[in-house]
mmCIF file of C-alpha atoms in Angstrom:
data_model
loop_
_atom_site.group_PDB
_atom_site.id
_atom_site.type_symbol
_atom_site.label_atom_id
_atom_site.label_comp_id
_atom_site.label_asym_id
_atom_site.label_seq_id
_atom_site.Cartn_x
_atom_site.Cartn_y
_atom_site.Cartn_z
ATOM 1 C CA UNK A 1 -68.239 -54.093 177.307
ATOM 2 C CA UNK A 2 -67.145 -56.878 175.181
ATOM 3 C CA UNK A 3 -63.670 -58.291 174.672
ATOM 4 C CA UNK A 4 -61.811 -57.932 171.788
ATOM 5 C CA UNK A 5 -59.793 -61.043 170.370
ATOM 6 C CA UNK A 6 -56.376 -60.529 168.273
ATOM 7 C CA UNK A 7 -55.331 -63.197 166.313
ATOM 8 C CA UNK A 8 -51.419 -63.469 165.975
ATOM 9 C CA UNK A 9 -49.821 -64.093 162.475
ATOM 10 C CA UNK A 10 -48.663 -67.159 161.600
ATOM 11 C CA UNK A 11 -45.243 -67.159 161.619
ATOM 12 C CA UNK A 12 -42.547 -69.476 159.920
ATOM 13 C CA UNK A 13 -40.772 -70.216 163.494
ATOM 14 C CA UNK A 14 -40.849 -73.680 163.030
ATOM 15 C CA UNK A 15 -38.841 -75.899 160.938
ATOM 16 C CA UNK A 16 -40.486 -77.187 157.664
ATOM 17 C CA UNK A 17 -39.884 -80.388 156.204
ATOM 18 C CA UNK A 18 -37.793 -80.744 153.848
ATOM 19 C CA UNK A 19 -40.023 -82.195 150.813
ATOM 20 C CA UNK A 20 -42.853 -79.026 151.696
ATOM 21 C CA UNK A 21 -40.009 -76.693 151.609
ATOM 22 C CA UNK A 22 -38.809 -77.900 148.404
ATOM 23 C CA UNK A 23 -42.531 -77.923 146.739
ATOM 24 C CA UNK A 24 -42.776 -73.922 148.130
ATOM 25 C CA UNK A 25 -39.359 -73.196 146.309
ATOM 26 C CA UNK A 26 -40.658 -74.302 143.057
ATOM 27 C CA UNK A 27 -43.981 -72.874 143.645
ATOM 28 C CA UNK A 28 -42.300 -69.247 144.507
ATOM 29 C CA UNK A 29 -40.101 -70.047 141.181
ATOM 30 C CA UNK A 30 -43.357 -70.405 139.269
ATOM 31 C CA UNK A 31 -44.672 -67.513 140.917
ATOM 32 C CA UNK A 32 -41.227 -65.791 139.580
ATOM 33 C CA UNK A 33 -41.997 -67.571 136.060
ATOM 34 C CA UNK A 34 -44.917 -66.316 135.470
ATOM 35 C CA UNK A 35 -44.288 -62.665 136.296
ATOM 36 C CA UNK A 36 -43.356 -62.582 133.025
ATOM 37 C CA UNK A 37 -47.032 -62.741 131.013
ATOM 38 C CA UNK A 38 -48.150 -59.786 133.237
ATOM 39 C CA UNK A 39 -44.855 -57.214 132.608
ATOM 40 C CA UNK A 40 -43.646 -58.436 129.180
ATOM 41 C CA UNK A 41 -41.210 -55.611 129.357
ATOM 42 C CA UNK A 42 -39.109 -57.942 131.471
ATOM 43 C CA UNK A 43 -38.748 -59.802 127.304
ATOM 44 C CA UNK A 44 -36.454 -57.008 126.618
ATOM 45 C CA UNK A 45 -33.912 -57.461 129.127
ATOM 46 C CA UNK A 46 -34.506 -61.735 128.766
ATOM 47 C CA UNK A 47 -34.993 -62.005 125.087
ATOM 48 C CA UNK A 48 -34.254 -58.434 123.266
ATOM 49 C CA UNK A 49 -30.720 -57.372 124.664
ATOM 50 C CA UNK A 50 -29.278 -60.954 124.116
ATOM 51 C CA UNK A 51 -30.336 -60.907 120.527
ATOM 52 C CA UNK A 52 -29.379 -56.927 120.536
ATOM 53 C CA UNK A 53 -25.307 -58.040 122.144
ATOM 54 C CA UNK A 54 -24.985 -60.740 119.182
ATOM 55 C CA UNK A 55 -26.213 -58.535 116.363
ATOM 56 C CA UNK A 56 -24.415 -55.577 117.570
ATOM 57 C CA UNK A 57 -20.961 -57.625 118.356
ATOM 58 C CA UNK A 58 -21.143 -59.419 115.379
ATOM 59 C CA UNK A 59 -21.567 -56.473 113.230
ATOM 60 C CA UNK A 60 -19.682 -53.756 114.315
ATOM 61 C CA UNK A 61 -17.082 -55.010 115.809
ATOM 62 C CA UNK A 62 -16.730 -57.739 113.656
ATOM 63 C CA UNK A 63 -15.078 -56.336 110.734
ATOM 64 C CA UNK A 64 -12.040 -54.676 112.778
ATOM 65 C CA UNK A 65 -11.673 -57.608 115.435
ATOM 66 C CA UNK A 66 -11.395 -60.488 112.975
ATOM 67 C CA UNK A 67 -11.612 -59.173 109.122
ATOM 68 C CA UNK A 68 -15.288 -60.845 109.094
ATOM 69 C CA UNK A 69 -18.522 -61.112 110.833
ATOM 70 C CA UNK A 70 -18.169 -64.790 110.415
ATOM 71 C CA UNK A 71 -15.217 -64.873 112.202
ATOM 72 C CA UNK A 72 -15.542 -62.901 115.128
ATOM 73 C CA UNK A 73 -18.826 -64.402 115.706
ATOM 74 C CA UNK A 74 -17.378 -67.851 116.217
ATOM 75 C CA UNK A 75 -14.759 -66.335 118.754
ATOM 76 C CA UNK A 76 -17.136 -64.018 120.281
ATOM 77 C CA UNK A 77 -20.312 -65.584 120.722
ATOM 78 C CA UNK A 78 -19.528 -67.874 123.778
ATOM 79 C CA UNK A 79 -18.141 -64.447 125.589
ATOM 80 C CA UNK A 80 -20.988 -62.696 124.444
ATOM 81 C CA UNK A 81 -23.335 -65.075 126.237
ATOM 82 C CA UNK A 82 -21.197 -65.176 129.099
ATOM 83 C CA UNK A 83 -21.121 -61.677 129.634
ATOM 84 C CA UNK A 84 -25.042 -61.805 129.272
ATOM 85 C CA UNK A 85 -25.116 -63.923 132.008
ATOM 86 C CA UNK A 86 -23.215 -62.326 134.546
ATOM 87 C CA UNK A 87 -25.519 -59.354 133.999
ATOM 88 C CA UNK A 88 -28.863 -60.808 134.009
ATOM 89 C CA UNK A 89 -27.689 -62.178 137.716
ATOM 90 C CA UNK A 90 -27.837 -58.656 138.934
ATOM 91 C CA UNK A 91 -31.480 -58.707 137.997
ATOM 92 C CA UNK A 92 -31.941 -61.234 140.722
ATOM 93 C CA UNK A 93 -30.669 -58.585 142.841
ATOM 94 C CA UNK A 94 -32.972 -56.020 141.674
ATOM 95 C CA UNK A 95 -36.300 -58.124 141.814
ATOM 96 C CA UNK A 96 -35.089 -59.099 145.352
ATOM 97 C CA UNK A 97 -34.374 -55.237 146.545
ATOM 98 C CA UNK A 98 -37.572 -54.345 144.667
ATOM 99 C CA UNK A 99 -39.786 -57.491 146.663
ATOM 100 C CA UNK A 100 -38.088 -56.218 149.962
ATOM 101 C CA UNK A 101 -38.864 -52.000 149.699
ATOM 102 C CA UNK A 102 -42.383 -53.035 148.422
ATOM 103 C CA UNK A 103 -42.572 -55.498 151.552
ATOM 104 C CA UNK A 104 -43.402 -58.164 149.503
ATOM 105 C CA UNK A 105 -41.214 -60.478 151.753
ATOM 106 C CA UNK A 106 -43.175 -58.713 155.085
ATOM 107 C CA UNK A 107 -46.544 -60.383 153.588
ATOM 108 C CA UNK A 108 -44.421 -63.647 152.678
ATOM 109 C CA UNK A 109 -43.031 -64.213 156.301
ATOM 110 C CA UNK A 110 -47.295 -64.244 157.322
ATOM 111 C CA UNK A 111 -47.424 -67.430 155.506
ATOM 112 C CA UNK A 112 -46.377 -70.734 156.930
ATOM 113 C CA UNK A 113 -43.543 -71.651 154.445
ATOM 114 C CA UNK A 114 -39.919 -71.953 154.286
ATOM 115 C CA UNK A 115 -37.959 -68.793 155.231
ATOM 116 C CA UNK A 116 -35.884 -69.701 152.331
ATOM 117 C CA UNK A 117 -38.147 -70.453 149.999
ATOM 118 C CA UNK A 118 -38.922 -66.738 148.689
ATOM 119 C CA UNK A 119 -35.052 -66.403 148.267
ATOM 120 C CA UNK A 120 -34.268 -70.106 146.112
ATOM 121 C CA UNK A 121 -37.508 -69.822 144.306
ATOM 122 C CA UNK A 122 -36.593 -66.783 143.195
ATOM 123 C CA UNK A 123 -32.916 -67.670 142.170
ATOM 124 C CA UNK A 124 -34.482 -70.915 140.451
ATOM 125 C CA UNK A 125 -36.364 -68.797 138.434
ATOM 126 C CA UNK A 126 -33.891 -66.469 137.085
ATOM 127 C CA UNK A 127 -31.605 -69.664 136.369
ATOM 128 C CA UNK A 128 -34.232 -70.904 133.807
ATOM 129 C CA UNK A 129 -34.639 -67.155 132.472
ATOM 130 C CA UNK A 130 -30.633 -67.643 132.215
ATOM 131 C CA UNK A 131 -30.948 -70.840 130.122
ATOM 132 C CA UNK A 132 -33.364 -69.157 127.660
ATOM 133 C CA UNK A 133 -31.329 -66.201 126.475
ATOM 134 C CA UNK A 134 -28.814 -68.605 126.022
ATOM 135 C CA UNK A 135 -30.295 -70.764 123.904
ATOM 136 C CA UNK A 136 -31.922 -67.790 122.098
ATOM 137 C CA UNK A 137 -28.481 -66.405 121.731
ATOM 138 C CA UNK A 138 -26.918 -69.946 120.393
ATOM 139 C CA UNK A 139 -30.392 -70.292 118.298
ATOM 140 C CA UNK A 140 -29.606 -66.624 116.455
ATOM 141 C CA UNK A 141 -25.554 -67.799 116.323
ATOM 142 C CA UNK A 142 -26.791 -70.641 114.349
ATOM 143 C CA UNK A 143 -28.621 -68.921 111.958
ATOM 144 C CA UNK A 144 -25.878 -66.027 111.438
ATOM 145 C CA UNK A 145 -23.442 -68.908 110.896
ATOM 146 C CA UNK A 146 -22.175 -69.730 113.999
ATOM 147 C CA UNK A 147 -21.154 -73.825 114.176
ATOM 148 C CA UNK A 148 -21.271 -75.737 117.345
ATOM 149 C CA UNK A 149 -18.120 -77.908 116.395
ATOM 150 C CA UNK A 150 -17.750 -79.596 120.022
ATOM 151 C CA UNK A 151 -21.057 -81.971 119.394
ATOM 152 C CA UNK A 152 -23.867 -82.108 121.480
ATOM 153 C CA UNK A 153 -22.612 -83.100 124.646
ATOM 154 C CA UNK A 154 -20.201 -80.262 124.168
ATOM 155 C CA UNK A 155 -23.062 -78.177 124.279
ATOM 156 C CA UNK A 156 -24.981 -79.525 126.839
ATOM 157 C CA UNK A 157 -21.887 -79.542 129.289
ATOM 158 C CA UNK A 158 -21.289 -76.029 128.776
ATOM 159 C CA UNK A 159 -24.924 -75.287 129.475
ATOM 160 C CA UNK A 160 -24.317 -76.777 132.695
ATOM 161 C CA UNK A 161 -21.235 -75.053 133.545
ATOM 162 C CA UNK A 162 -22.630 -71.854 132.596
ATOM 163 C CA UNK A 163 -25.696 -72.191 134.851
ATOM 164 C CA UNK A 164 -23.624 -73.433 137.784
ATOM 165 C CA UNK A 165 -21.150 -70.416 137.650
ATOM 166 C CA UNK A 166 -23.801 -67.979 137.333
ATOM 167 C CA UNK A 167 -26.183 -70.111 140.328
ATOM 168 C CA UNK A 168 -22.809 -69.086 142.529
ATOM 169 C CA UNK A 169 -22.397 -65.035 141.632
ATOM 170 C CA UNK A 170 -26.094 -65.466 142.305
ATOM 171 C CA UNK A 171 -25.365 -65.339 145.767
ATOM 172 C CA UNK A 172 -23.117 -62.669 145.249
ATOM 173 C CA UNK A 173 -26.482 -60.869 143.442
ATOM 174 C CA UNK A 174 -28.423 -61.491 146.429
ATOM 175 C CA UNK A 175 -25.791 -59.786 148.974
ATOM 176 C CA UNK A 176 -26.170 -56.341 146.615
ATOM 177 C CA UNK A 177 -29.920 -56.755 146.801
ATOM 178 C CA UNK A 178 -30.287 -56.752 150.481
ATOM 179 C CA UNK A 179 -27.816 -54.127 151.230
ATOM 180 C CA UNK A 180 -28.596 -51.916 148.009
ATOM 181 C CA UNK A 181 -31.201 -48.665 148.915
ATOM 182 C CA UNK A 182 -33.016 -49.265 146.065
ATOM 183 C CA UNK A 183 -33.309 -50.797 142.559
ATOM 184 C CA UNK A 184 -30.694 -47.934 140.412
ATOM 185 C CA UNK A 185 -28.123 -48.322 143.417
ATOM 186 C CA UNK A 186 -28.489 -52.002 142.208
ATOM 187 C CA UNK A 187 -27.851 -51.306 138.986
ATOM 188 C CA UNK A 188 -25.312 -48.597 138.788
ATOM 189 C CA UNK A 189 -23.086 -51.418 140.942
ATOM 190 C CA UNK A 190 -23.597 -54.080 138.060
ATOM 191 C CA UNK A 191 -22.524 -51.853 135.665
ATOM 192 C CA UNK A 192 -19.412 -50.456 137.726
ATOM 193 C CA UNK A 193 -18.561 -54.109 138.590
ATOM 194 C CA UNK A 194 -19.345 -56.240 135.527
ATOM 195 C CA UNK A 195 -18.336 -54.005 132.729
ATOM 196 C CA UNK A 196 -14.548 -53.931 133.707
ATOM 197 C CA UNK A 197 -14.454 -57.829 134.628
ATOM 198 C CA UNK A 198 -16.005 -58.896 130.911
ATOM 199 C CA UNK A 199 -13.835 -56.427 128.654
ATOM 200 C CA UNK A 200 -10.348 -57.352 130.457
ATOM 201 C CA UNK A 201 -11.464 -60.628 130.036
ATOM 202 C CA UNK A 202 -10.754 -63.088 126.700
ATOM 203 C CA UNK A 203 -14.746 -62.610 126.440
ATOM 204 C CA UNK A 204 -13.964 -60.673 123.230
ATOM 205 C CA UNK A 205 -10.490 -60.212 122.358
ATOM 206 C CA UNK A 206 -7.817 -62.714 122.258
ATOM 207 C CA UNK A 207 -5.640 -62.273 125.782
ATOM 208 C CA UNK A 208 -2.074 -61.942 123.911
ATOM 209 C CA UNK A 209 -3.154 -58.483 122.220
ATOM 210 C CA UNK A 210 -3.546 -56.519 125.372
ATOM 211 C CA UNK A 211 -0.299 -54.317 127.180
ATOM 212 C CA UNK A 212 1.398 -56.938 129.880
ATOM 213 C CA UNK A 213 0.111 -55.963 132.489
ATOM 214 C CA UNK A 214 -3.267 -56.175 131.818
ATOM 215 C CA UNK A 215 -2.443 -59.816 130.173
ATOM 216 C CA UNK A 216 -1.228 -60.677 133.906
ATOM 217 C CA UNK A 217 -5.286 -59.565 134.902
ATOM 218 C CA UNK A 218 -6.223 -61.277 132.391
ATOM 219 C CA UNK A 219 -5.035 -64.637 132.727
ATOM 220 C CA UNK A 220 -6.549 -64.810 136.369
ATOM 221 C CA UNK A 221 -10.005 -62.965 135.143
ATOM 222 C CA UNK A 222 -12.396 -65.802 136.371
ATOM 223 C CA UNK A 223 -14.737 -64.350 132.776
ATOM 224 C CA UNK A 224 -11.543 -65.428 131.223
ATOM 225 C CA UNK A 225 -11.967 -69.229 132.510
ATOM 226 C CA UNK A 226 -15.539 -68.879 131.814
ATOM 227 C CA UNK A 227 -15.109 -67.877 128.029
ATOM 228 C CA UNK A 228 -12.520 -70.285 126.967
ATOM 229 C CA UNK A 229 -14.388 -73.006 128.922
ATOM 230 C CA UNK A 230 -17.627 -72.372 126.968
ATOM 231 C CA UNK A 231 -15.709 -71.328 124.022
ATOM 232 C CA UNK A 232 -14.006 -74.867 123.937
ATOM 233 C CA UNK A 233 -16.857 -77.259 124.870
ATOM 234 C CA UNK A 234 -18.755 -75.737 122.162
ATOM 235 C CA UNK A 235 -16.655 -75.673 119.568
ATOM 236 C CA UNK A 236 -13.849 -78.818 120.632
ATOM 237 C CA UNK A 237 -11.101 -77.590 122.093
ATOM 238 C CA UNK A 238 -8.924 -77.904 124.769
ATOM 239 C CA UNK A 239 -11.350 -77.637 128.094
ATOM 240 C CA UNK A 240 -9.218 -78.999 131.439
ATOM 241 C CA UNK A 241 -7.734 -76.400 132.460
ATOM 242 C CA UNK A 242 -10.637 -73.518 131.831
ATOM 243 C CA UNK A 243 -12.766 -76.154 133.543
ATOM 244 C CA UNK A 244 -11.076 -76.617 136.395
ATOM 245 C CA UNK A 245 -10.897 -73.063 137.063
ATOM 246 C CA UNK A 246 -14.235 -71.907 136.294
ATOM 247 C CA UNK A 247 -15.331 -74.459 138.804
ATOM 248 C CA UNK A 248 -12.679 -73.289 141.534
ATOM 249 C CA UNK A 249 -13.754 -69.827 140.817
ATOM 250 C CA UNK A 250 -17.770 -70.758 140.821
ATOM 251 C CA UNK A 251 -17.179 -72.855 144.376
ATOM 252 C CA UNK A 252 -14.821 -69.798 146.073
ATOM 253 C CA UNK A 253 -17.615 -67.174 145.004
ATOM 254 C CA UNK A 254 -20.444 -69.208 146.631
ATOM 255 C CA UNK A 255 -18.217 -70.210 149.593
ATOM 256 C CA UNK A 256 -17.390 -66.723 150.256
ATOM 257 C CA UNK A 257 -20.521 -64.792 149.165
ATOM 258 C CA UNK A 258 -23.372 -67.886 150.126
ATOM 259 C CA UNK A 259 -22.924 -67.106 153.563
ATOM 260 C CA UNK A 260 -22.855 -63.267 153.718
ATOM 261 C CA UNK A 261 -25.901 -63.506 151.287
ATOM 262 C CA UNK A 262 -27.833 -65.888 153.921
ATOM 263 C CA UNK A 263 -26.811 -63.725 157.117
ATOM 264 C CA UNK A 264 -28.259 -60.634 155.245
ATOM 265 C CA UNK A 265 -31.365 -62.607 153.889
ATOM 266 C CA UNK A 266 -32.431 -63.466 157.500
ATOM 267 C CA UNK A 267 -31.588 -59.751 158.849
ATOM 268 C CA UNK A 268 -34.106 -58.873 156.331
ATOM 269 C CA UNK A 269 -36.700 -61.029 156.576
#
């Protein structure tokens, strides 16, 4: 008779230092990254809808909302990208809830890296995906006439504090994508949730021309902050106060939903 050996899996029970655990998060971002080359229909939802929102936006709406294309888009354009923002975070949430049913993560925890690593890599990722539909989206403003007024830095700071607010719904992202069934339960809640927070916002429409009580909504509508923020770094106008709020806003959604998101990560994996 002969004895049989079973080798345990290694398991991620110990602590990892800090620089190897930082080194796996980018590695798992690349791994995120390059996803792309081998589905290119993930193009369409990073590169084919943001172009789709502008030309659509601009030209339909256009016309009715502000007597020109021209002028709509300059209103319109930093809400349009902010409203393509908060959806592509709910794609985090579906590539997460996808990784998990496939057990992606189950063949992850076998490796000797950074319980967390999976998770930031993966949020890292989709913040870079985030900055290119942007700048596709301000590219394709450009070249329909759109004027970034505010100067450089005006741009580059509201770069920054778009990626920052959508870093903290991120978390709120990866909360759905744990608890979610599956991928369309993802979904269906983006839709339910975002669609009704962007269009009572000042994303596209000017806050005054809405009933009072929806003005009230409104003017506390953290897309609202958002918008006029980006709206007025990029094209110079008043910023403080928009600022200020979409920060307050961006540091209450990750204090509230960071935690939750974390507690549920670890259940799961």
């Amino acid at each position: 008779m002969t004895a049989t050996t079973v080798t345990a899996p290694v398991t991620t029970s110990g602590r990892v230092p800090a620089l190897a655990g930082l080194r796996q998060t980018f590695t798992m971002a690349w791994r995120s990254l390059v996803a792309v080359k081998h589905n290119p229909l993930e193009l369409v939802d990073y590169s084919i809808t943001p172009i789709m929102f502008v030309f659509l936006f601009t030209y339909v709406l256009g016309g009715q909302m502000a007597g020109s294309p021209e002028a709509y888009l300059k209103y319109a354009l930093p809400g349009i990208i902010v409203q393509n923002t908060l959806f592509m975070t709910m794609y985090t949430a579906m590539a997460l809830n996808t990784d998990l049913t496939k057990g992606v993560f189950d063949r992850l925890r076998s490796l000797p890296i950074a319980r967390s690593a999976p998770l930031i890599g993966r949020i890292t990722a989709d913040l870079a995906k985030h900055v290119w539909a942007l700048l596709l989206m301000i590219g394709l403003g450009l070249l329909l006439g759109f004027r970034v007024t505010g100067g450089f830095g005006g741009f580059l700071l509201g770069t920054l504090l778009v990626v920052v607010f959508a870093a903290a719904v991120s978390w709120s992202a990866v909360l759905i994508g744990m608890l979610a069934g599956d991928a369309e339960k993802v979904q269906a809640f983006a839709f339910t949730l975002i669609f009704p927070i962007t269009f009572t916002s000042s994303a596209f429409v000017v806050v005054d021309t809405m009933p009072g009580w929806l003005q009230a909504w409104s003017d506390v509508n953290p897309v609202t902050h958002l918008s006029d923020a980006f709206r007025g770094l990029l094209l110079g106008g008043a910023v403080a106060e928009p600022v200020m709020w979409s920060l307050v806003w961006a540091a209450g959604i990750a204090l509230v939903f960071y935690p939750l998101a974390m507690r549920a990560y670890r259940a799961k994996v």
